[in-house]
Short mmCIF file of C-alpha atoms in Angstrom, two decimals:
data_model
loop_
_atom_site.label_atom_id
_atom_site.label_comp_id
_atom_site.label_asym_id
_atom_site.label_seq_id
_atom_site.Cartn_x
_atom_site.Cartn_y
_atom_site.Cartn_z
CA MET A 1 67.15 130.22 94.77
CA PHE A 2 63.44 130.05 95.55
CA GLY A 3 61.04 131.85 93.50
CA PRO A 4 57.71 132.93 94.09
CA PHE A 5 56.25 129.97 92.34
CA GLU A 6 58.24 127.49 94.30
CA ARG A 7 57.32 129.39 97.74
CA MET A 8 53.66 129.00 96.49
CA VAL A 9 53.53 125.65 95.74
CA ALA A 10 55.43 124.62 98.45
CA GLY A 11 53.20 126.45 100.97
CA ARG A 12 50.33 124.62 99.48
CA TYR A 13 51.73 121.19 100.06
CA LEU A 14 52.82 121.74 103.56
CA ARG A 15 49.20 122.94 104.67
CA ALA A 16 47.18 119.45 105.05
CA ARG A 17 43.93 119.29 102.86
CA LYS A 18 41.38 116.77 103.54
CA GLY A 19 42.46 112.88 102.87
CA GLU A 20 46.22 114.31 103.35
CA ARG A 21 46.40 114.63 106.97
CA PHE A 22 48.26 111.24 107.60
CA VAL A 23 51.24 112.79 105.44
CA SER A 24 51.04 116.26 107.28
CA ILE A 25 51.11 114.22 110.74
CA ILE A 26 54.24 112.24 109.74
CA ALA A 27 55.68 115.50 108.95
CA ILE A 28 54.76 117.10 111.88
CA PHE A 29 56.32 114.38 114.35
CA SER A 30 59.64 114.46 111.95
CA LEU A 31 59.72 118.19 113.20
CA ILE A 32 59.29 117.09 116.65
CA GLY A 33 62.06 114.53 116.84
CA ILE A 34 64.32 116.78 115.22
CA ALA A 35 63.39 119.46 118.01
CA LEU A 36 63.84 117.07 120.77
CA GLY A 37 67.10 115.75 119.38
CA VAL A 38 68.41 119.17 118.97
CA ALA A 39 67.24 120.38 122.36
CA THR A 40 68.56 117.31 123.88
CA LEU A 41 72.21 117.51 122.35
CA ILE A 42 72.43 121.32 123.47
CA VAL A 43 71.40 120.46 126.96
CA VAL A 44 73.74 117.43 127.40
CA THR A 45 76.66 119.38 125.41
CA SER A 46 76.27 122.56 127.44
CA VAL A 47 75.93 120.71 131.02
CA MET A 48 79.07 118.48 130.20
CA SER A 49 81.05 121.79 129.08
CA GLY A 50 79.82 123.70 131.94
CA PHE A 51 80.87 121.08 134.23
CA GLN A 52 83.92 120.62 132.84
CA ALA A 53 84.89 124.39 133.15
CA GLU A 54 83.50 124.64 136.53
CA LEU A 55 85.31 121.48 137.87
CA VAL A 56 88.77 122.82 136.19
CA THR A 57 87.88 126.59 137.66
CA ARG A 58 87.28 125.15 141.21
CA ILE A 59 89.97 122.91 141.22
CA LEU A 60 92.52 125.51 140.04
CA GLY A 61 91.05 128.14 142.64
CA LEU A 62 91.91 125.71 145.60
CA ASN A 63 95.24 123.82 144.22
CA GLY A 64 96.69 126.40 142.15
CA HIS A 65 98.16 126.40 138.34
CA ILE A 66 101.41 125.07 139.53
CA SER A 67 102.35 122.90 142.36
CA ILE A 68 105.61 122.44 143.82
CA ASP A 69 105.84 119.45 145.96
CA ALA A 70 108.36 117.67 148.34
CA TYR A 71 109.41 114.25 147.56
CA ALA A 72 107.69 111.28 149.63
CA GLY A 73 109.03 111.58 153.12
CA GLN A 74 111.05 114.99 152.35
CA LYS A 75 110.28 118.52 153.58
CA LEU A 76 111.08 121.81 152.00
CA ALA A 77 113.26 123.88 154.99
CA ASP A 78 114.49 127.11 154.17
CA TYR A 79 111.40 127.77 151.73
CA GLN A 80 110.72 131.89 152.48
CA PRO A 81 113.77 132.75 150.05
CA LEU A 82 112.05 130.42 147.55
CA VAL A 83 108.49 131.76 147.98
CA SER A 84 109.96 135.50 147.54
CA GLN A 85 111.72 134.33 144.53
CA ILE A 86 108.83 132.94 142.86
CA ARG A 87 106.52 135.92 143.69
CA ALA A 88 109.07 138.21 142.06
CA ILE A 89 107.95 136.39 138.56
CA PRO A 90 105.55 139.02 136.78
CA GLN A 91 103.10 136.16 135.74
CA VAL A 92 102.60 134.74 139.40
CA ALA A 93 99.70 136.29 141.09
CA SER A 94 100.91 134.33 144.28
CA ALA A 95 102.83 131.62 145.93
CA THR A 96 101.57 130.13 149.11
CA PRO A 97 103.57 127.55 151.21
CA VAL A 98 101.59 124.80 152.85
CA LEU A 99 102.26 121.81 154.88
CA ASP A 100 99.84 118.70 153.72
CA GLY A 101 99.71 115.59 155.76
CA GLN A 102 97.16 112.49 155.80
CA ALA A 103 95.33 111.90 159.10
CA LEU A 104 92.55 110.37 160.68
CA LEU A 105 89.44 112.61 161.58
CA SER A 106 87.66 111.71 164.70
CA THR A 107 84.99 113.27 166.24
CA GLU A 108 83.52 113.14 169.96
CA ALA A 109 80.45 111.31 168.75
CA GLY A 110 82.58 108.24 167.33
CA GLY A 111 82.49 109.21 163.91
CA ALA A 112 86.07 109.25 162.00
CA ARG A 113 87.11 109.36 158.55
CA GLY A 114 90.68 109.78 156.65
CA GLY A 115 91.30 113.12 155.46
CA LEU A 116 94.01 115.89 154.47
CA VAL A 117 95.17 118.18 156.59
CA ARG A 118 96.77 121.22 155.20
CA GLY A 119 98.76 123.58 157.16
CA ILE A 120 98.62 127.44 156.01
CA SER A 121 99.08 130.90 157.38
CA LEU A 122 96.22 133.28 158.18
CA ASP A 123 96.68 135.55 155.64
CA ASP A 124 97.10 132.99 152.86
CA LEU A 125 93.87 131.29 153.77
CA ARG A 126 92.26 134.85 153.51
CA ALA A 127 93.85 135.19 149.70
CA LEU A 128 92.35 131.70 148.91
CA HIS A 129 89.09 133.28 148.25
CA PRO A 130 87.04 129.82 147.19
CA ILE A 131 87.34 129.15 150.95
CA SER A 132 87.63 132.67 152.87
CA ASP A 133 84.56 134.00 150.74
CA HIS A 134 82.62 131.02 151.63
CA ILE A 135 82.59 130.85 155.31
CA VAL A 136 79.05 129.38 156.45
CA ALA A 137 79.71 129.21 160.16
CA GLY A 138 82.20 130.82 162.50
CA SER A 139 85.08 133.39 161.32
CA LEU A 140 88.79 132.73 160.06
CA THR A 141 89.62 135.96 162.78
CA ASP A 142 89.95 133.09 165.12
CA PHE A 143 92.18 130.83 162.80
CA SER A 144 95.05 131.31 165.24
CA GLY A 145 97.10 129.40 167.91
CA ASP A 146 97.80 125.93 168.07
CA ASP A 147 94.20 124.37 168.72
CA ALA A 148 92.05 126.01 165.90
CA ILE A 149 90.78 123.95 162.73
CA VAL A 150 88.60 125.00 159.71
CA VAL A 151 86.51 122.01 158.35
CA GLY A 152 84.31 121.88 155.38
CA VAL A 153 80.53 122.03 155.49
CA GLY A 154 80.42 118.37 154.20
CA LEU A 155 82.34 117.01 157.24
CA ALA A 156 80.44 119.36 159.54
CA THR A 157 77.07 117.81 158.35
CA THR A 158 78.07 114.31 158.31
CA TYR A 159 79.49 114.27 161.84
CA ARG A 160 77.35 117.45 163.03
CA LEU A 161 80.09 119.44 164.14
CA ARG A 162 79.45 123.00 165.30
CA ILE A 163 81.62 126.13 166.42
CA GLY A 164 83.67 125.13 169.28
CA ASP A 165 83.20 121.44 168.53
CA SER A 166 86.27 119.34 169.12
CA LEU A 167 87.79 117.45 166.14
CA THR A 168 90.79 114.97 166.79
CA VAL A 169 93.23 114.47 164.20
CA ILE A 170 95.38 111.30 164.47
CA SER A 171 98.66 110.93 162.32
CA PRO A 172 99.89 107.56 161.63
CA GLU A 173 103.30 108.95 161.53
CA GLY A 174 104.05 108.60 165.12
CA ALA A 175 106.65 108.34 167.71
CA ALA A 176 108.79 105.25 168.19
CA THR A 177 108.53 103.64 171.48
CA ALA A 178 109.50 100.12 172.93
CA PHE A 179 106.21 99.11 172.45
CA GLY A 180 106.25 100.22 168.68
CA THR A 181 104.98 103.28 166.79
CA ILE A 182 102.39 105.05 169.08
CA PRO A 183 100.20 107.51 166.74
CA ARG A 184 100.31 111.38 167.11
CA VAL A 185 96.76 112.51 168.35
CA ARG A 186 95.82 116.07 169.06
CA ALA A 187 92.08 117.63 169.45
CA TYR A 188 91.74 121.04 167.86
CA LYS A 189 88.47 123.52 168.13
CA VAL A 190 86.46 123.97 165.23
CA VAL A 191 86.70 128.09 164.55
CA ALA A 192 84.93 127.83 160.89
CA ILE A 193 83.20 125.91 158.56
CA PHE A 194 83.61 126.59 154.62
CA ASP A 195 81.72 125.70 151.59
CA ALA A 196 84.08 125.44 148.54
CA GLY A 197 81.50 124.14 146.11
CA LEU A 198 83.78 120.58 145.81
CA ASN A 199 82.26 117.86 147.68
CA ASP A 200 85.90 116.16 147.84
CA TYR A 201 87.04 119.37 149.82
CA ASN A 202 84.06 119.53 151.63
CA THR A 203 84.20 116.27 153.07
CA GLY A 204 87.87 115.47 153.09
CA VAL A 205 90.13 118.74 153.57
CA VAL A 206 90.46 120.50 156.93
CA PHE A 207 92.94 123.70 157.87
CA LEU A 208 95.45 124.25 160.34
CA PRO A 209 97.47 127.09 161.15
CA LEU A 210 100.79 126.60 159.61
CA PRO A 211 102.66 126.85 163.08
CA ALA A 212 100.31 124.29 164.43
CA ALA A 213 100.55 122.10 161.64
CA GLN A 214 104.68 121.95 161.53
CA VAL A 215 104.57 121.12 165.22
CA PHE A 216 101.71 118.11 164.86
CA PHE A 217 103.45 116.68 161.75
CA GLN A 218 107.15 117.35 163.41
CA LYS A 219 108.53 119.47 160.46
CA PRO A 220 109.65 122.73 162.20
CA ALA A 221 110.22 125.99 159.94
CA ALA A 222 109.42 123.67 157.00
CA VAL A 223 106.40 122.72 154.65
CA THR A 224 105.68 120.33 152.36
CA GLY A 225 104.69 122.46 148.85
CA ILE A 226 104.03 125.64 147.26
CA GLU A 227 100.88 126.21 145.75
CA ILE A 228 101.50 129.11 142.66
CA ARG A 229 98.52 130.89 141.02
CA LEU A 230 99.27 132.88 137.99
CA HIS A 231 97.39 135.84 136.44
CA ASP A 232 97.05 133.61 133.00
CA PRO A 233 96.64 129.87 133.48
CA ASP A 234 98.24 129.54 129.84
CA GLN A 235 101.45 130.97 130.99
CA VAL A 236 102.40 127.53 132.84
CA ASN A 237 105.00 126.68 130.24
CA THR A 238 106.77 130.31 130.74
CA VAL A 239 106.65 130.03 134.64
CA GLY A 240 107.98 126.77 134.44
CA ARG A 241 110.95 127.41 132.79
CA GLU A 242 111.72 130.35 135.22
CA LEU A 243 111.14 128.03 137.93
CA THR A 244 113.61 125.19 136.65
CA PRO A 245 117.13 126.91 137.73
CA MET A 246 114.96 127.82 141.18
CA LEU A 247 114.37 124.30 142.07
CA GLN A 248 117.64 122.90 141.05
CA GLY A 249 119.31 120.85 144.22
CA ARG A 250 116.21 120.81 145.88
CA PRO A 251 114.11 117.68 147.07
CA VAL A 252 110.99 118.67 145.07
CA TYR A 253 109.09 118.34 141.82
CA ALA A 254 106.99 120.76 139.98
CA ARG A 255 103.80 119.91 137.96
CA ASP A 256 101.21 122.18 136.48
CA TRP A 257 97.11 122.24 136.50
CA ARG A 258 97.19 120.51 132.81
CA HIS A 259 99.38 117.33 133.96
CA ALA A 260 97.58 117.16 137.61
CA ASN A 261 94.14 116.94 136.39
CA ASP A 262 94.60 115.52 132.91
CA THR A 263 92.56 112.23 133.93
CA ILE A 264 89.59 113.94 135.00
CA ILE A 265 89.77 116.36 131.86
CA GLY A 266 90.26 113.48 129.78
CA VAL A 267 87.48 111.53 131.00
CA LEU A 268 85.08 114.41 130.86
CA GLN A 269 86.08 115.24 127.01
CA VAL A 270 85.41 111.42 126.17
CA GLN A 271 82.32 111.57 128.05
CA LYS A 272 81.19 114.74 126.27
CA ASP A 273 82.21 113.31 122.61
CA THR A 274 80.50 109.96 123.32
CA MET A 275 77.20 111.84 124.47
CA PHE A 276 77.34 114.07 121.24
CA ILE A 277 77.56 111.00 119.17
CA VAL A 278 75.02 108.46 120.92
CA LEU A 279 72.51 111.47 120.99
CA GLY A 280 73.19 112.74 117.54
CA MET A 281 71.42 109.74 116.52
CA ILE A 282 68.14 111.41 117.70
CA VAL A 283 68.49 113.88 115.24
CA LEU A 284 69.46 111.44 112.62
CA VAL A 285 66.56 109.27 113.20
CA ALA A 286 64.21 112.46 112.90
CA ALA A 287 66.19 113.06 109.84
CA PHE A 288 65.07 109.49 108.53
CA ASN A 289 61.36 110.57 109.50
CA VAL A 290 61.78 113.45 106.99
CA VAL A 291 63.07 111.13 104.41
CA SER A 292 59.88 108.92 104.64
CA SER A 293 57.73 111.88 105.03
CA LEU A 294 58.87 113.74 101.78
CA ILE A 295 58.91 110.22 99.87
CA MET A 296 55.13 109.65 100.67
CA LEU A 297 54.25 113.49 99.61
CA VAL A 298 56.09 112.79 96.54
CA LYS A 299 54.00 109.50 95.79
CA ASP A 300 50.94 111.60 96.66
CA LYS A 301 51.78 114.40 94.35
CA ARG A 302 52.91 112.45 91.31
CA ALA A 303 49.69 113.59 89.40
CA ASP A 304 50.26 117.36 90.67
CA ILE A 305 53.78 116.89 89.71
CA ALA A 306 52.96 115.69 86.12
CA VAL A 307 50.66 118.61 85.44
CA LEU A 308 53.21 121.13 86.78
CA ARG A 309 55.61 119.47 84.39
CA THR A 310 52.93 119.78 81.51
CA LEU A 311 52.34 123.45 82.40
CA GLY A 312 55.95 124.38 81.82
CA ALA A 313 57.78 124.26 85.23
CA GLY A 314 61.27 122.66 84.93
CA SER A 315 62.70 119.24 86.94
CA SER A 316 64.59 121.75 88.83
CA ALA A 317 61.67 123.80 89.79
CA VAL A 318 60.30 120.51 91.03
CA MET A 319 63.08 119.78 93.13
CA ARG A 320 63.28 123.03 94.59
CA ILE A 321 59.73 122.39 95.56
CA PHE A 322 60.33 119.70 97.60
CA LEU A 323 63.44 120.75 98.80
CA MET A 324 61.49 123.54 100.61
CA CYS A 325 59.18 121.38 101.60
CA GLY A 326 61.45 119.24 103.65
CA ALA A 327 63.82 122.17 104.78
CA PHE A 328 60.84 123.80 106.34
CA VAL A 329 60.64 120.64 108.59
CA GLY A 330 64.28 120.14 109.60
CA VAL A 331 65.07 124.42 110.03
CA SER A 332 61.69 124.79 111.99
CA GLY A 333 62.76 121.73 114.34
CA THR A 334 66.08 122.85 114.31
CA VAL A 335 65.20 126.60 115.50
CA ILE A 336 62.21 125.11 117.95
CA GLY A 337 64.90 122.57 119.22
CA THR A 338 67.69 125.35 119.79
CA LEU A 339 65.38 127.64 121.78
CA ILE A 340 64.01 124.90 124.21
CA GLY A 341 67.58 123.70 124.74
CA ILE A 342 68.84 127.43 125.51
CA VAL A 343 65.67 127.97 128.05
CA PHE A 344 66.19 124.59 129.38
CA CYS A 345 69.99 125.35 130.19
CA HIS A 346 69.17 128.78 131.81
CA ASN A 347 66.71 127.26 134.29
CA ILE A 348 67.98 123.80 134.71
CA VAL A 349 69.08 124.79 138.18
CA ALA A 350 65.54 125.66 139.26
CA ILE A 351 64.39 122.52 137.24
CA GLN A 352 66.55 120.36 139.34
CA HIS A 353 65.04 121.69 142.72
CA PHE A 354 61.47 121.33 141.60
CA VAL A 355 62.34 117.63 140.32
CA GLU A 356 63.88 116.83 143.56
CA HIS A 357 61.22 118.54 145.26
CA ILE A 358 58.50 116.58 143.48
CA THR A 359 60.27 113.31 144.00
CA GLY A 360 61.94 113.57 147.04
CA GLY A 361 65.16 112.10 145.49
CA ARG A 362 68.22 113.89 144.31
CA VAL A 363 69.15 114.16 140.60
CA PHE A 364 72.63 115.29 141.13
CA ASP A 365 74.26 113.52 143.58
CA ALA A 366 77.37 115.65 144.81
CA SER A 367 79.17 112.76 146.55
CA VAL A 368 79.76 111.23 142.79
CA PHE A 369 79.94 114.29 140.42
CA MET A 370 81.94 116.49 143.02
CA LEU A 371 80.03 119.66 142.41
CA THR A 372 77.13 120.82 144.49
CA GLU A 373 74.98 121.71 141.58
CA LEU A 374 74.32 121.39 137.94
CA PRO A 375 76.60 123.92 136.05
CA ASN A 376 73.77 126.21 133.86
CA THR A 377 76.47 127.71 131.72
CA ILE A 378 75.91 127.55 127.62
CA ASP A 379 78.86 126.93 125.48
CA TRP A 380 78.10 128.64 122.33
CA ALA A 381 80.37 126.68 120.06
CA ASP A 382 78.74 123.53 121.19
CA VAL A 383 75.16 125.07 120.48
CA ALA A 384 76.55 126.06 117.04
CA GLN A 385 77.70 122.49 116.42
CA VAL A 386 74.52 120.82 117.05
CA VAL A 387 72.59 123.78 115.08
CA ALA A 388 75.09 122.81 111.95
CA LEU A 389 74.49 118.95 112.62
CA GLY A 390 70.43 119.57 112.45
CA LEU A 391 70.47 121.88 109.67
CA ILE A 392 72.96 119.72 107.85
CA LEU A 393 71.04 116.18 108.49
CA SER A 394 67.70 117.76 107.56
CA LEU A 395 68.80 119.05 104.64
CA LEU A 396 70.73 116.08 103.25
CA ALA A 397 67.50 113.93 104.12
CA THR A 398 65.61 116.19 101.61
CA LEU A 399 68.09 115.32 98.69
CA TYR A 400 66.71 112.06 97.69
CA PRO A 401 63.07 112.46 97.72
CA SER A 402 63.49 115.90 95.68
CA TRP A 403 65.74 114.24 93.18
CA ARG A 404 63.06 111.29 92.85
CA ALA A 405 60.21 114.11 92.49
CA ALA A 406 62.36 115.73 89.93
CA ARG A 407 62.69 112.74 87.82
CA THR A 408 58.99 111.91 87.61
CA ASP A 409 57.84 111.32 83.88
CA PRO A 410 54.56 113.19 83.24
CA VAL A 411 53.23 110.81 80.55
CA GLU A 412 54.03 107.80 83.15
CA ALA A 413 52.35 109.62 86.25
CA LEU A 414 48.90 110.56 84.18
CA ARG A 415 48.92 107.59 81.90
CA HIS A 416 46.64 105.78 84.50
CA GLU A 417 44.56 108.89 85.85
#
């Protein structure tokens, strides 16, 4: 498409000579603008994609792919035969009976906050790898009896809880007396502290042995739900159809991970699309700079174009020359921006810690964003979209100036020379 003649002339025009520095400086700033726009887009879209994937993965790791929950105020009695039937389904990796209840968590130091108390057996807690593989203090071997409790690192840090300390659990569903309803109160000993990687779990979820939770919430030999994990999360529809006859006649309802987290996933997707559009304007503005620099270059080279046309160069050859000039700026800026964005994404956690060390503040607040650190994954599909956007806008920006250069009349251009 581009012959040696067009490449040679385009190369000469891109190398600024004396008296032509201004046009070259504009082209350099255009290149920098495209590079920064592409790099910013890659970093933001990769962080948003990584954040969405990491959040969903961690939520699924803790909550399961399908949740079977008892209706409000109800309980699931005689659950063991149902759990055995669910575990017999080929697509099911595990089925964990749990007993959940809302309670007030109070410490000896006077701190208190609401939280979710989850009763679970020791074997099932050990099989819950996001918890059992991230025990930062204590041990799950002591998770037995009627006075053991496992808390998150966020709760332990806030209220300065250590192994062996007492944590009081207060349930609003108490015993009815002549003086009104008296809340149930029970103190438990902290035997382990976990770091699930999700701030909400680290600060608001505690685990009790299942028999102890059944006693505290007055649901003997019963649970409030079953957490089902699949080998493939996309098989929820198939497993759901097999669960329907098993759950008939029971006071329960089932929901899969897509419906349980559709609000979070939808919000993250909207934010990602919005950021792509907004930050894509940076590349668009840089593309306009390419247009302006090429127009100035065409006006500056009117006499040269006329001489080239007089010597036999066709209008298509002139158009290809200026297409190459603009394409070089756009493609170079896109390539440089892509490299900067990928390098930044690979080192984003180190950059985050460096900025926090220098400023003394927090760049990524776990209490707001739920995760404890920025995800450093790269979504190559998003990178390809950004690269395509940069190349398309850059190449489109070269069309009009190149067309104007090709339509230059040699006679008019040389009349006043």
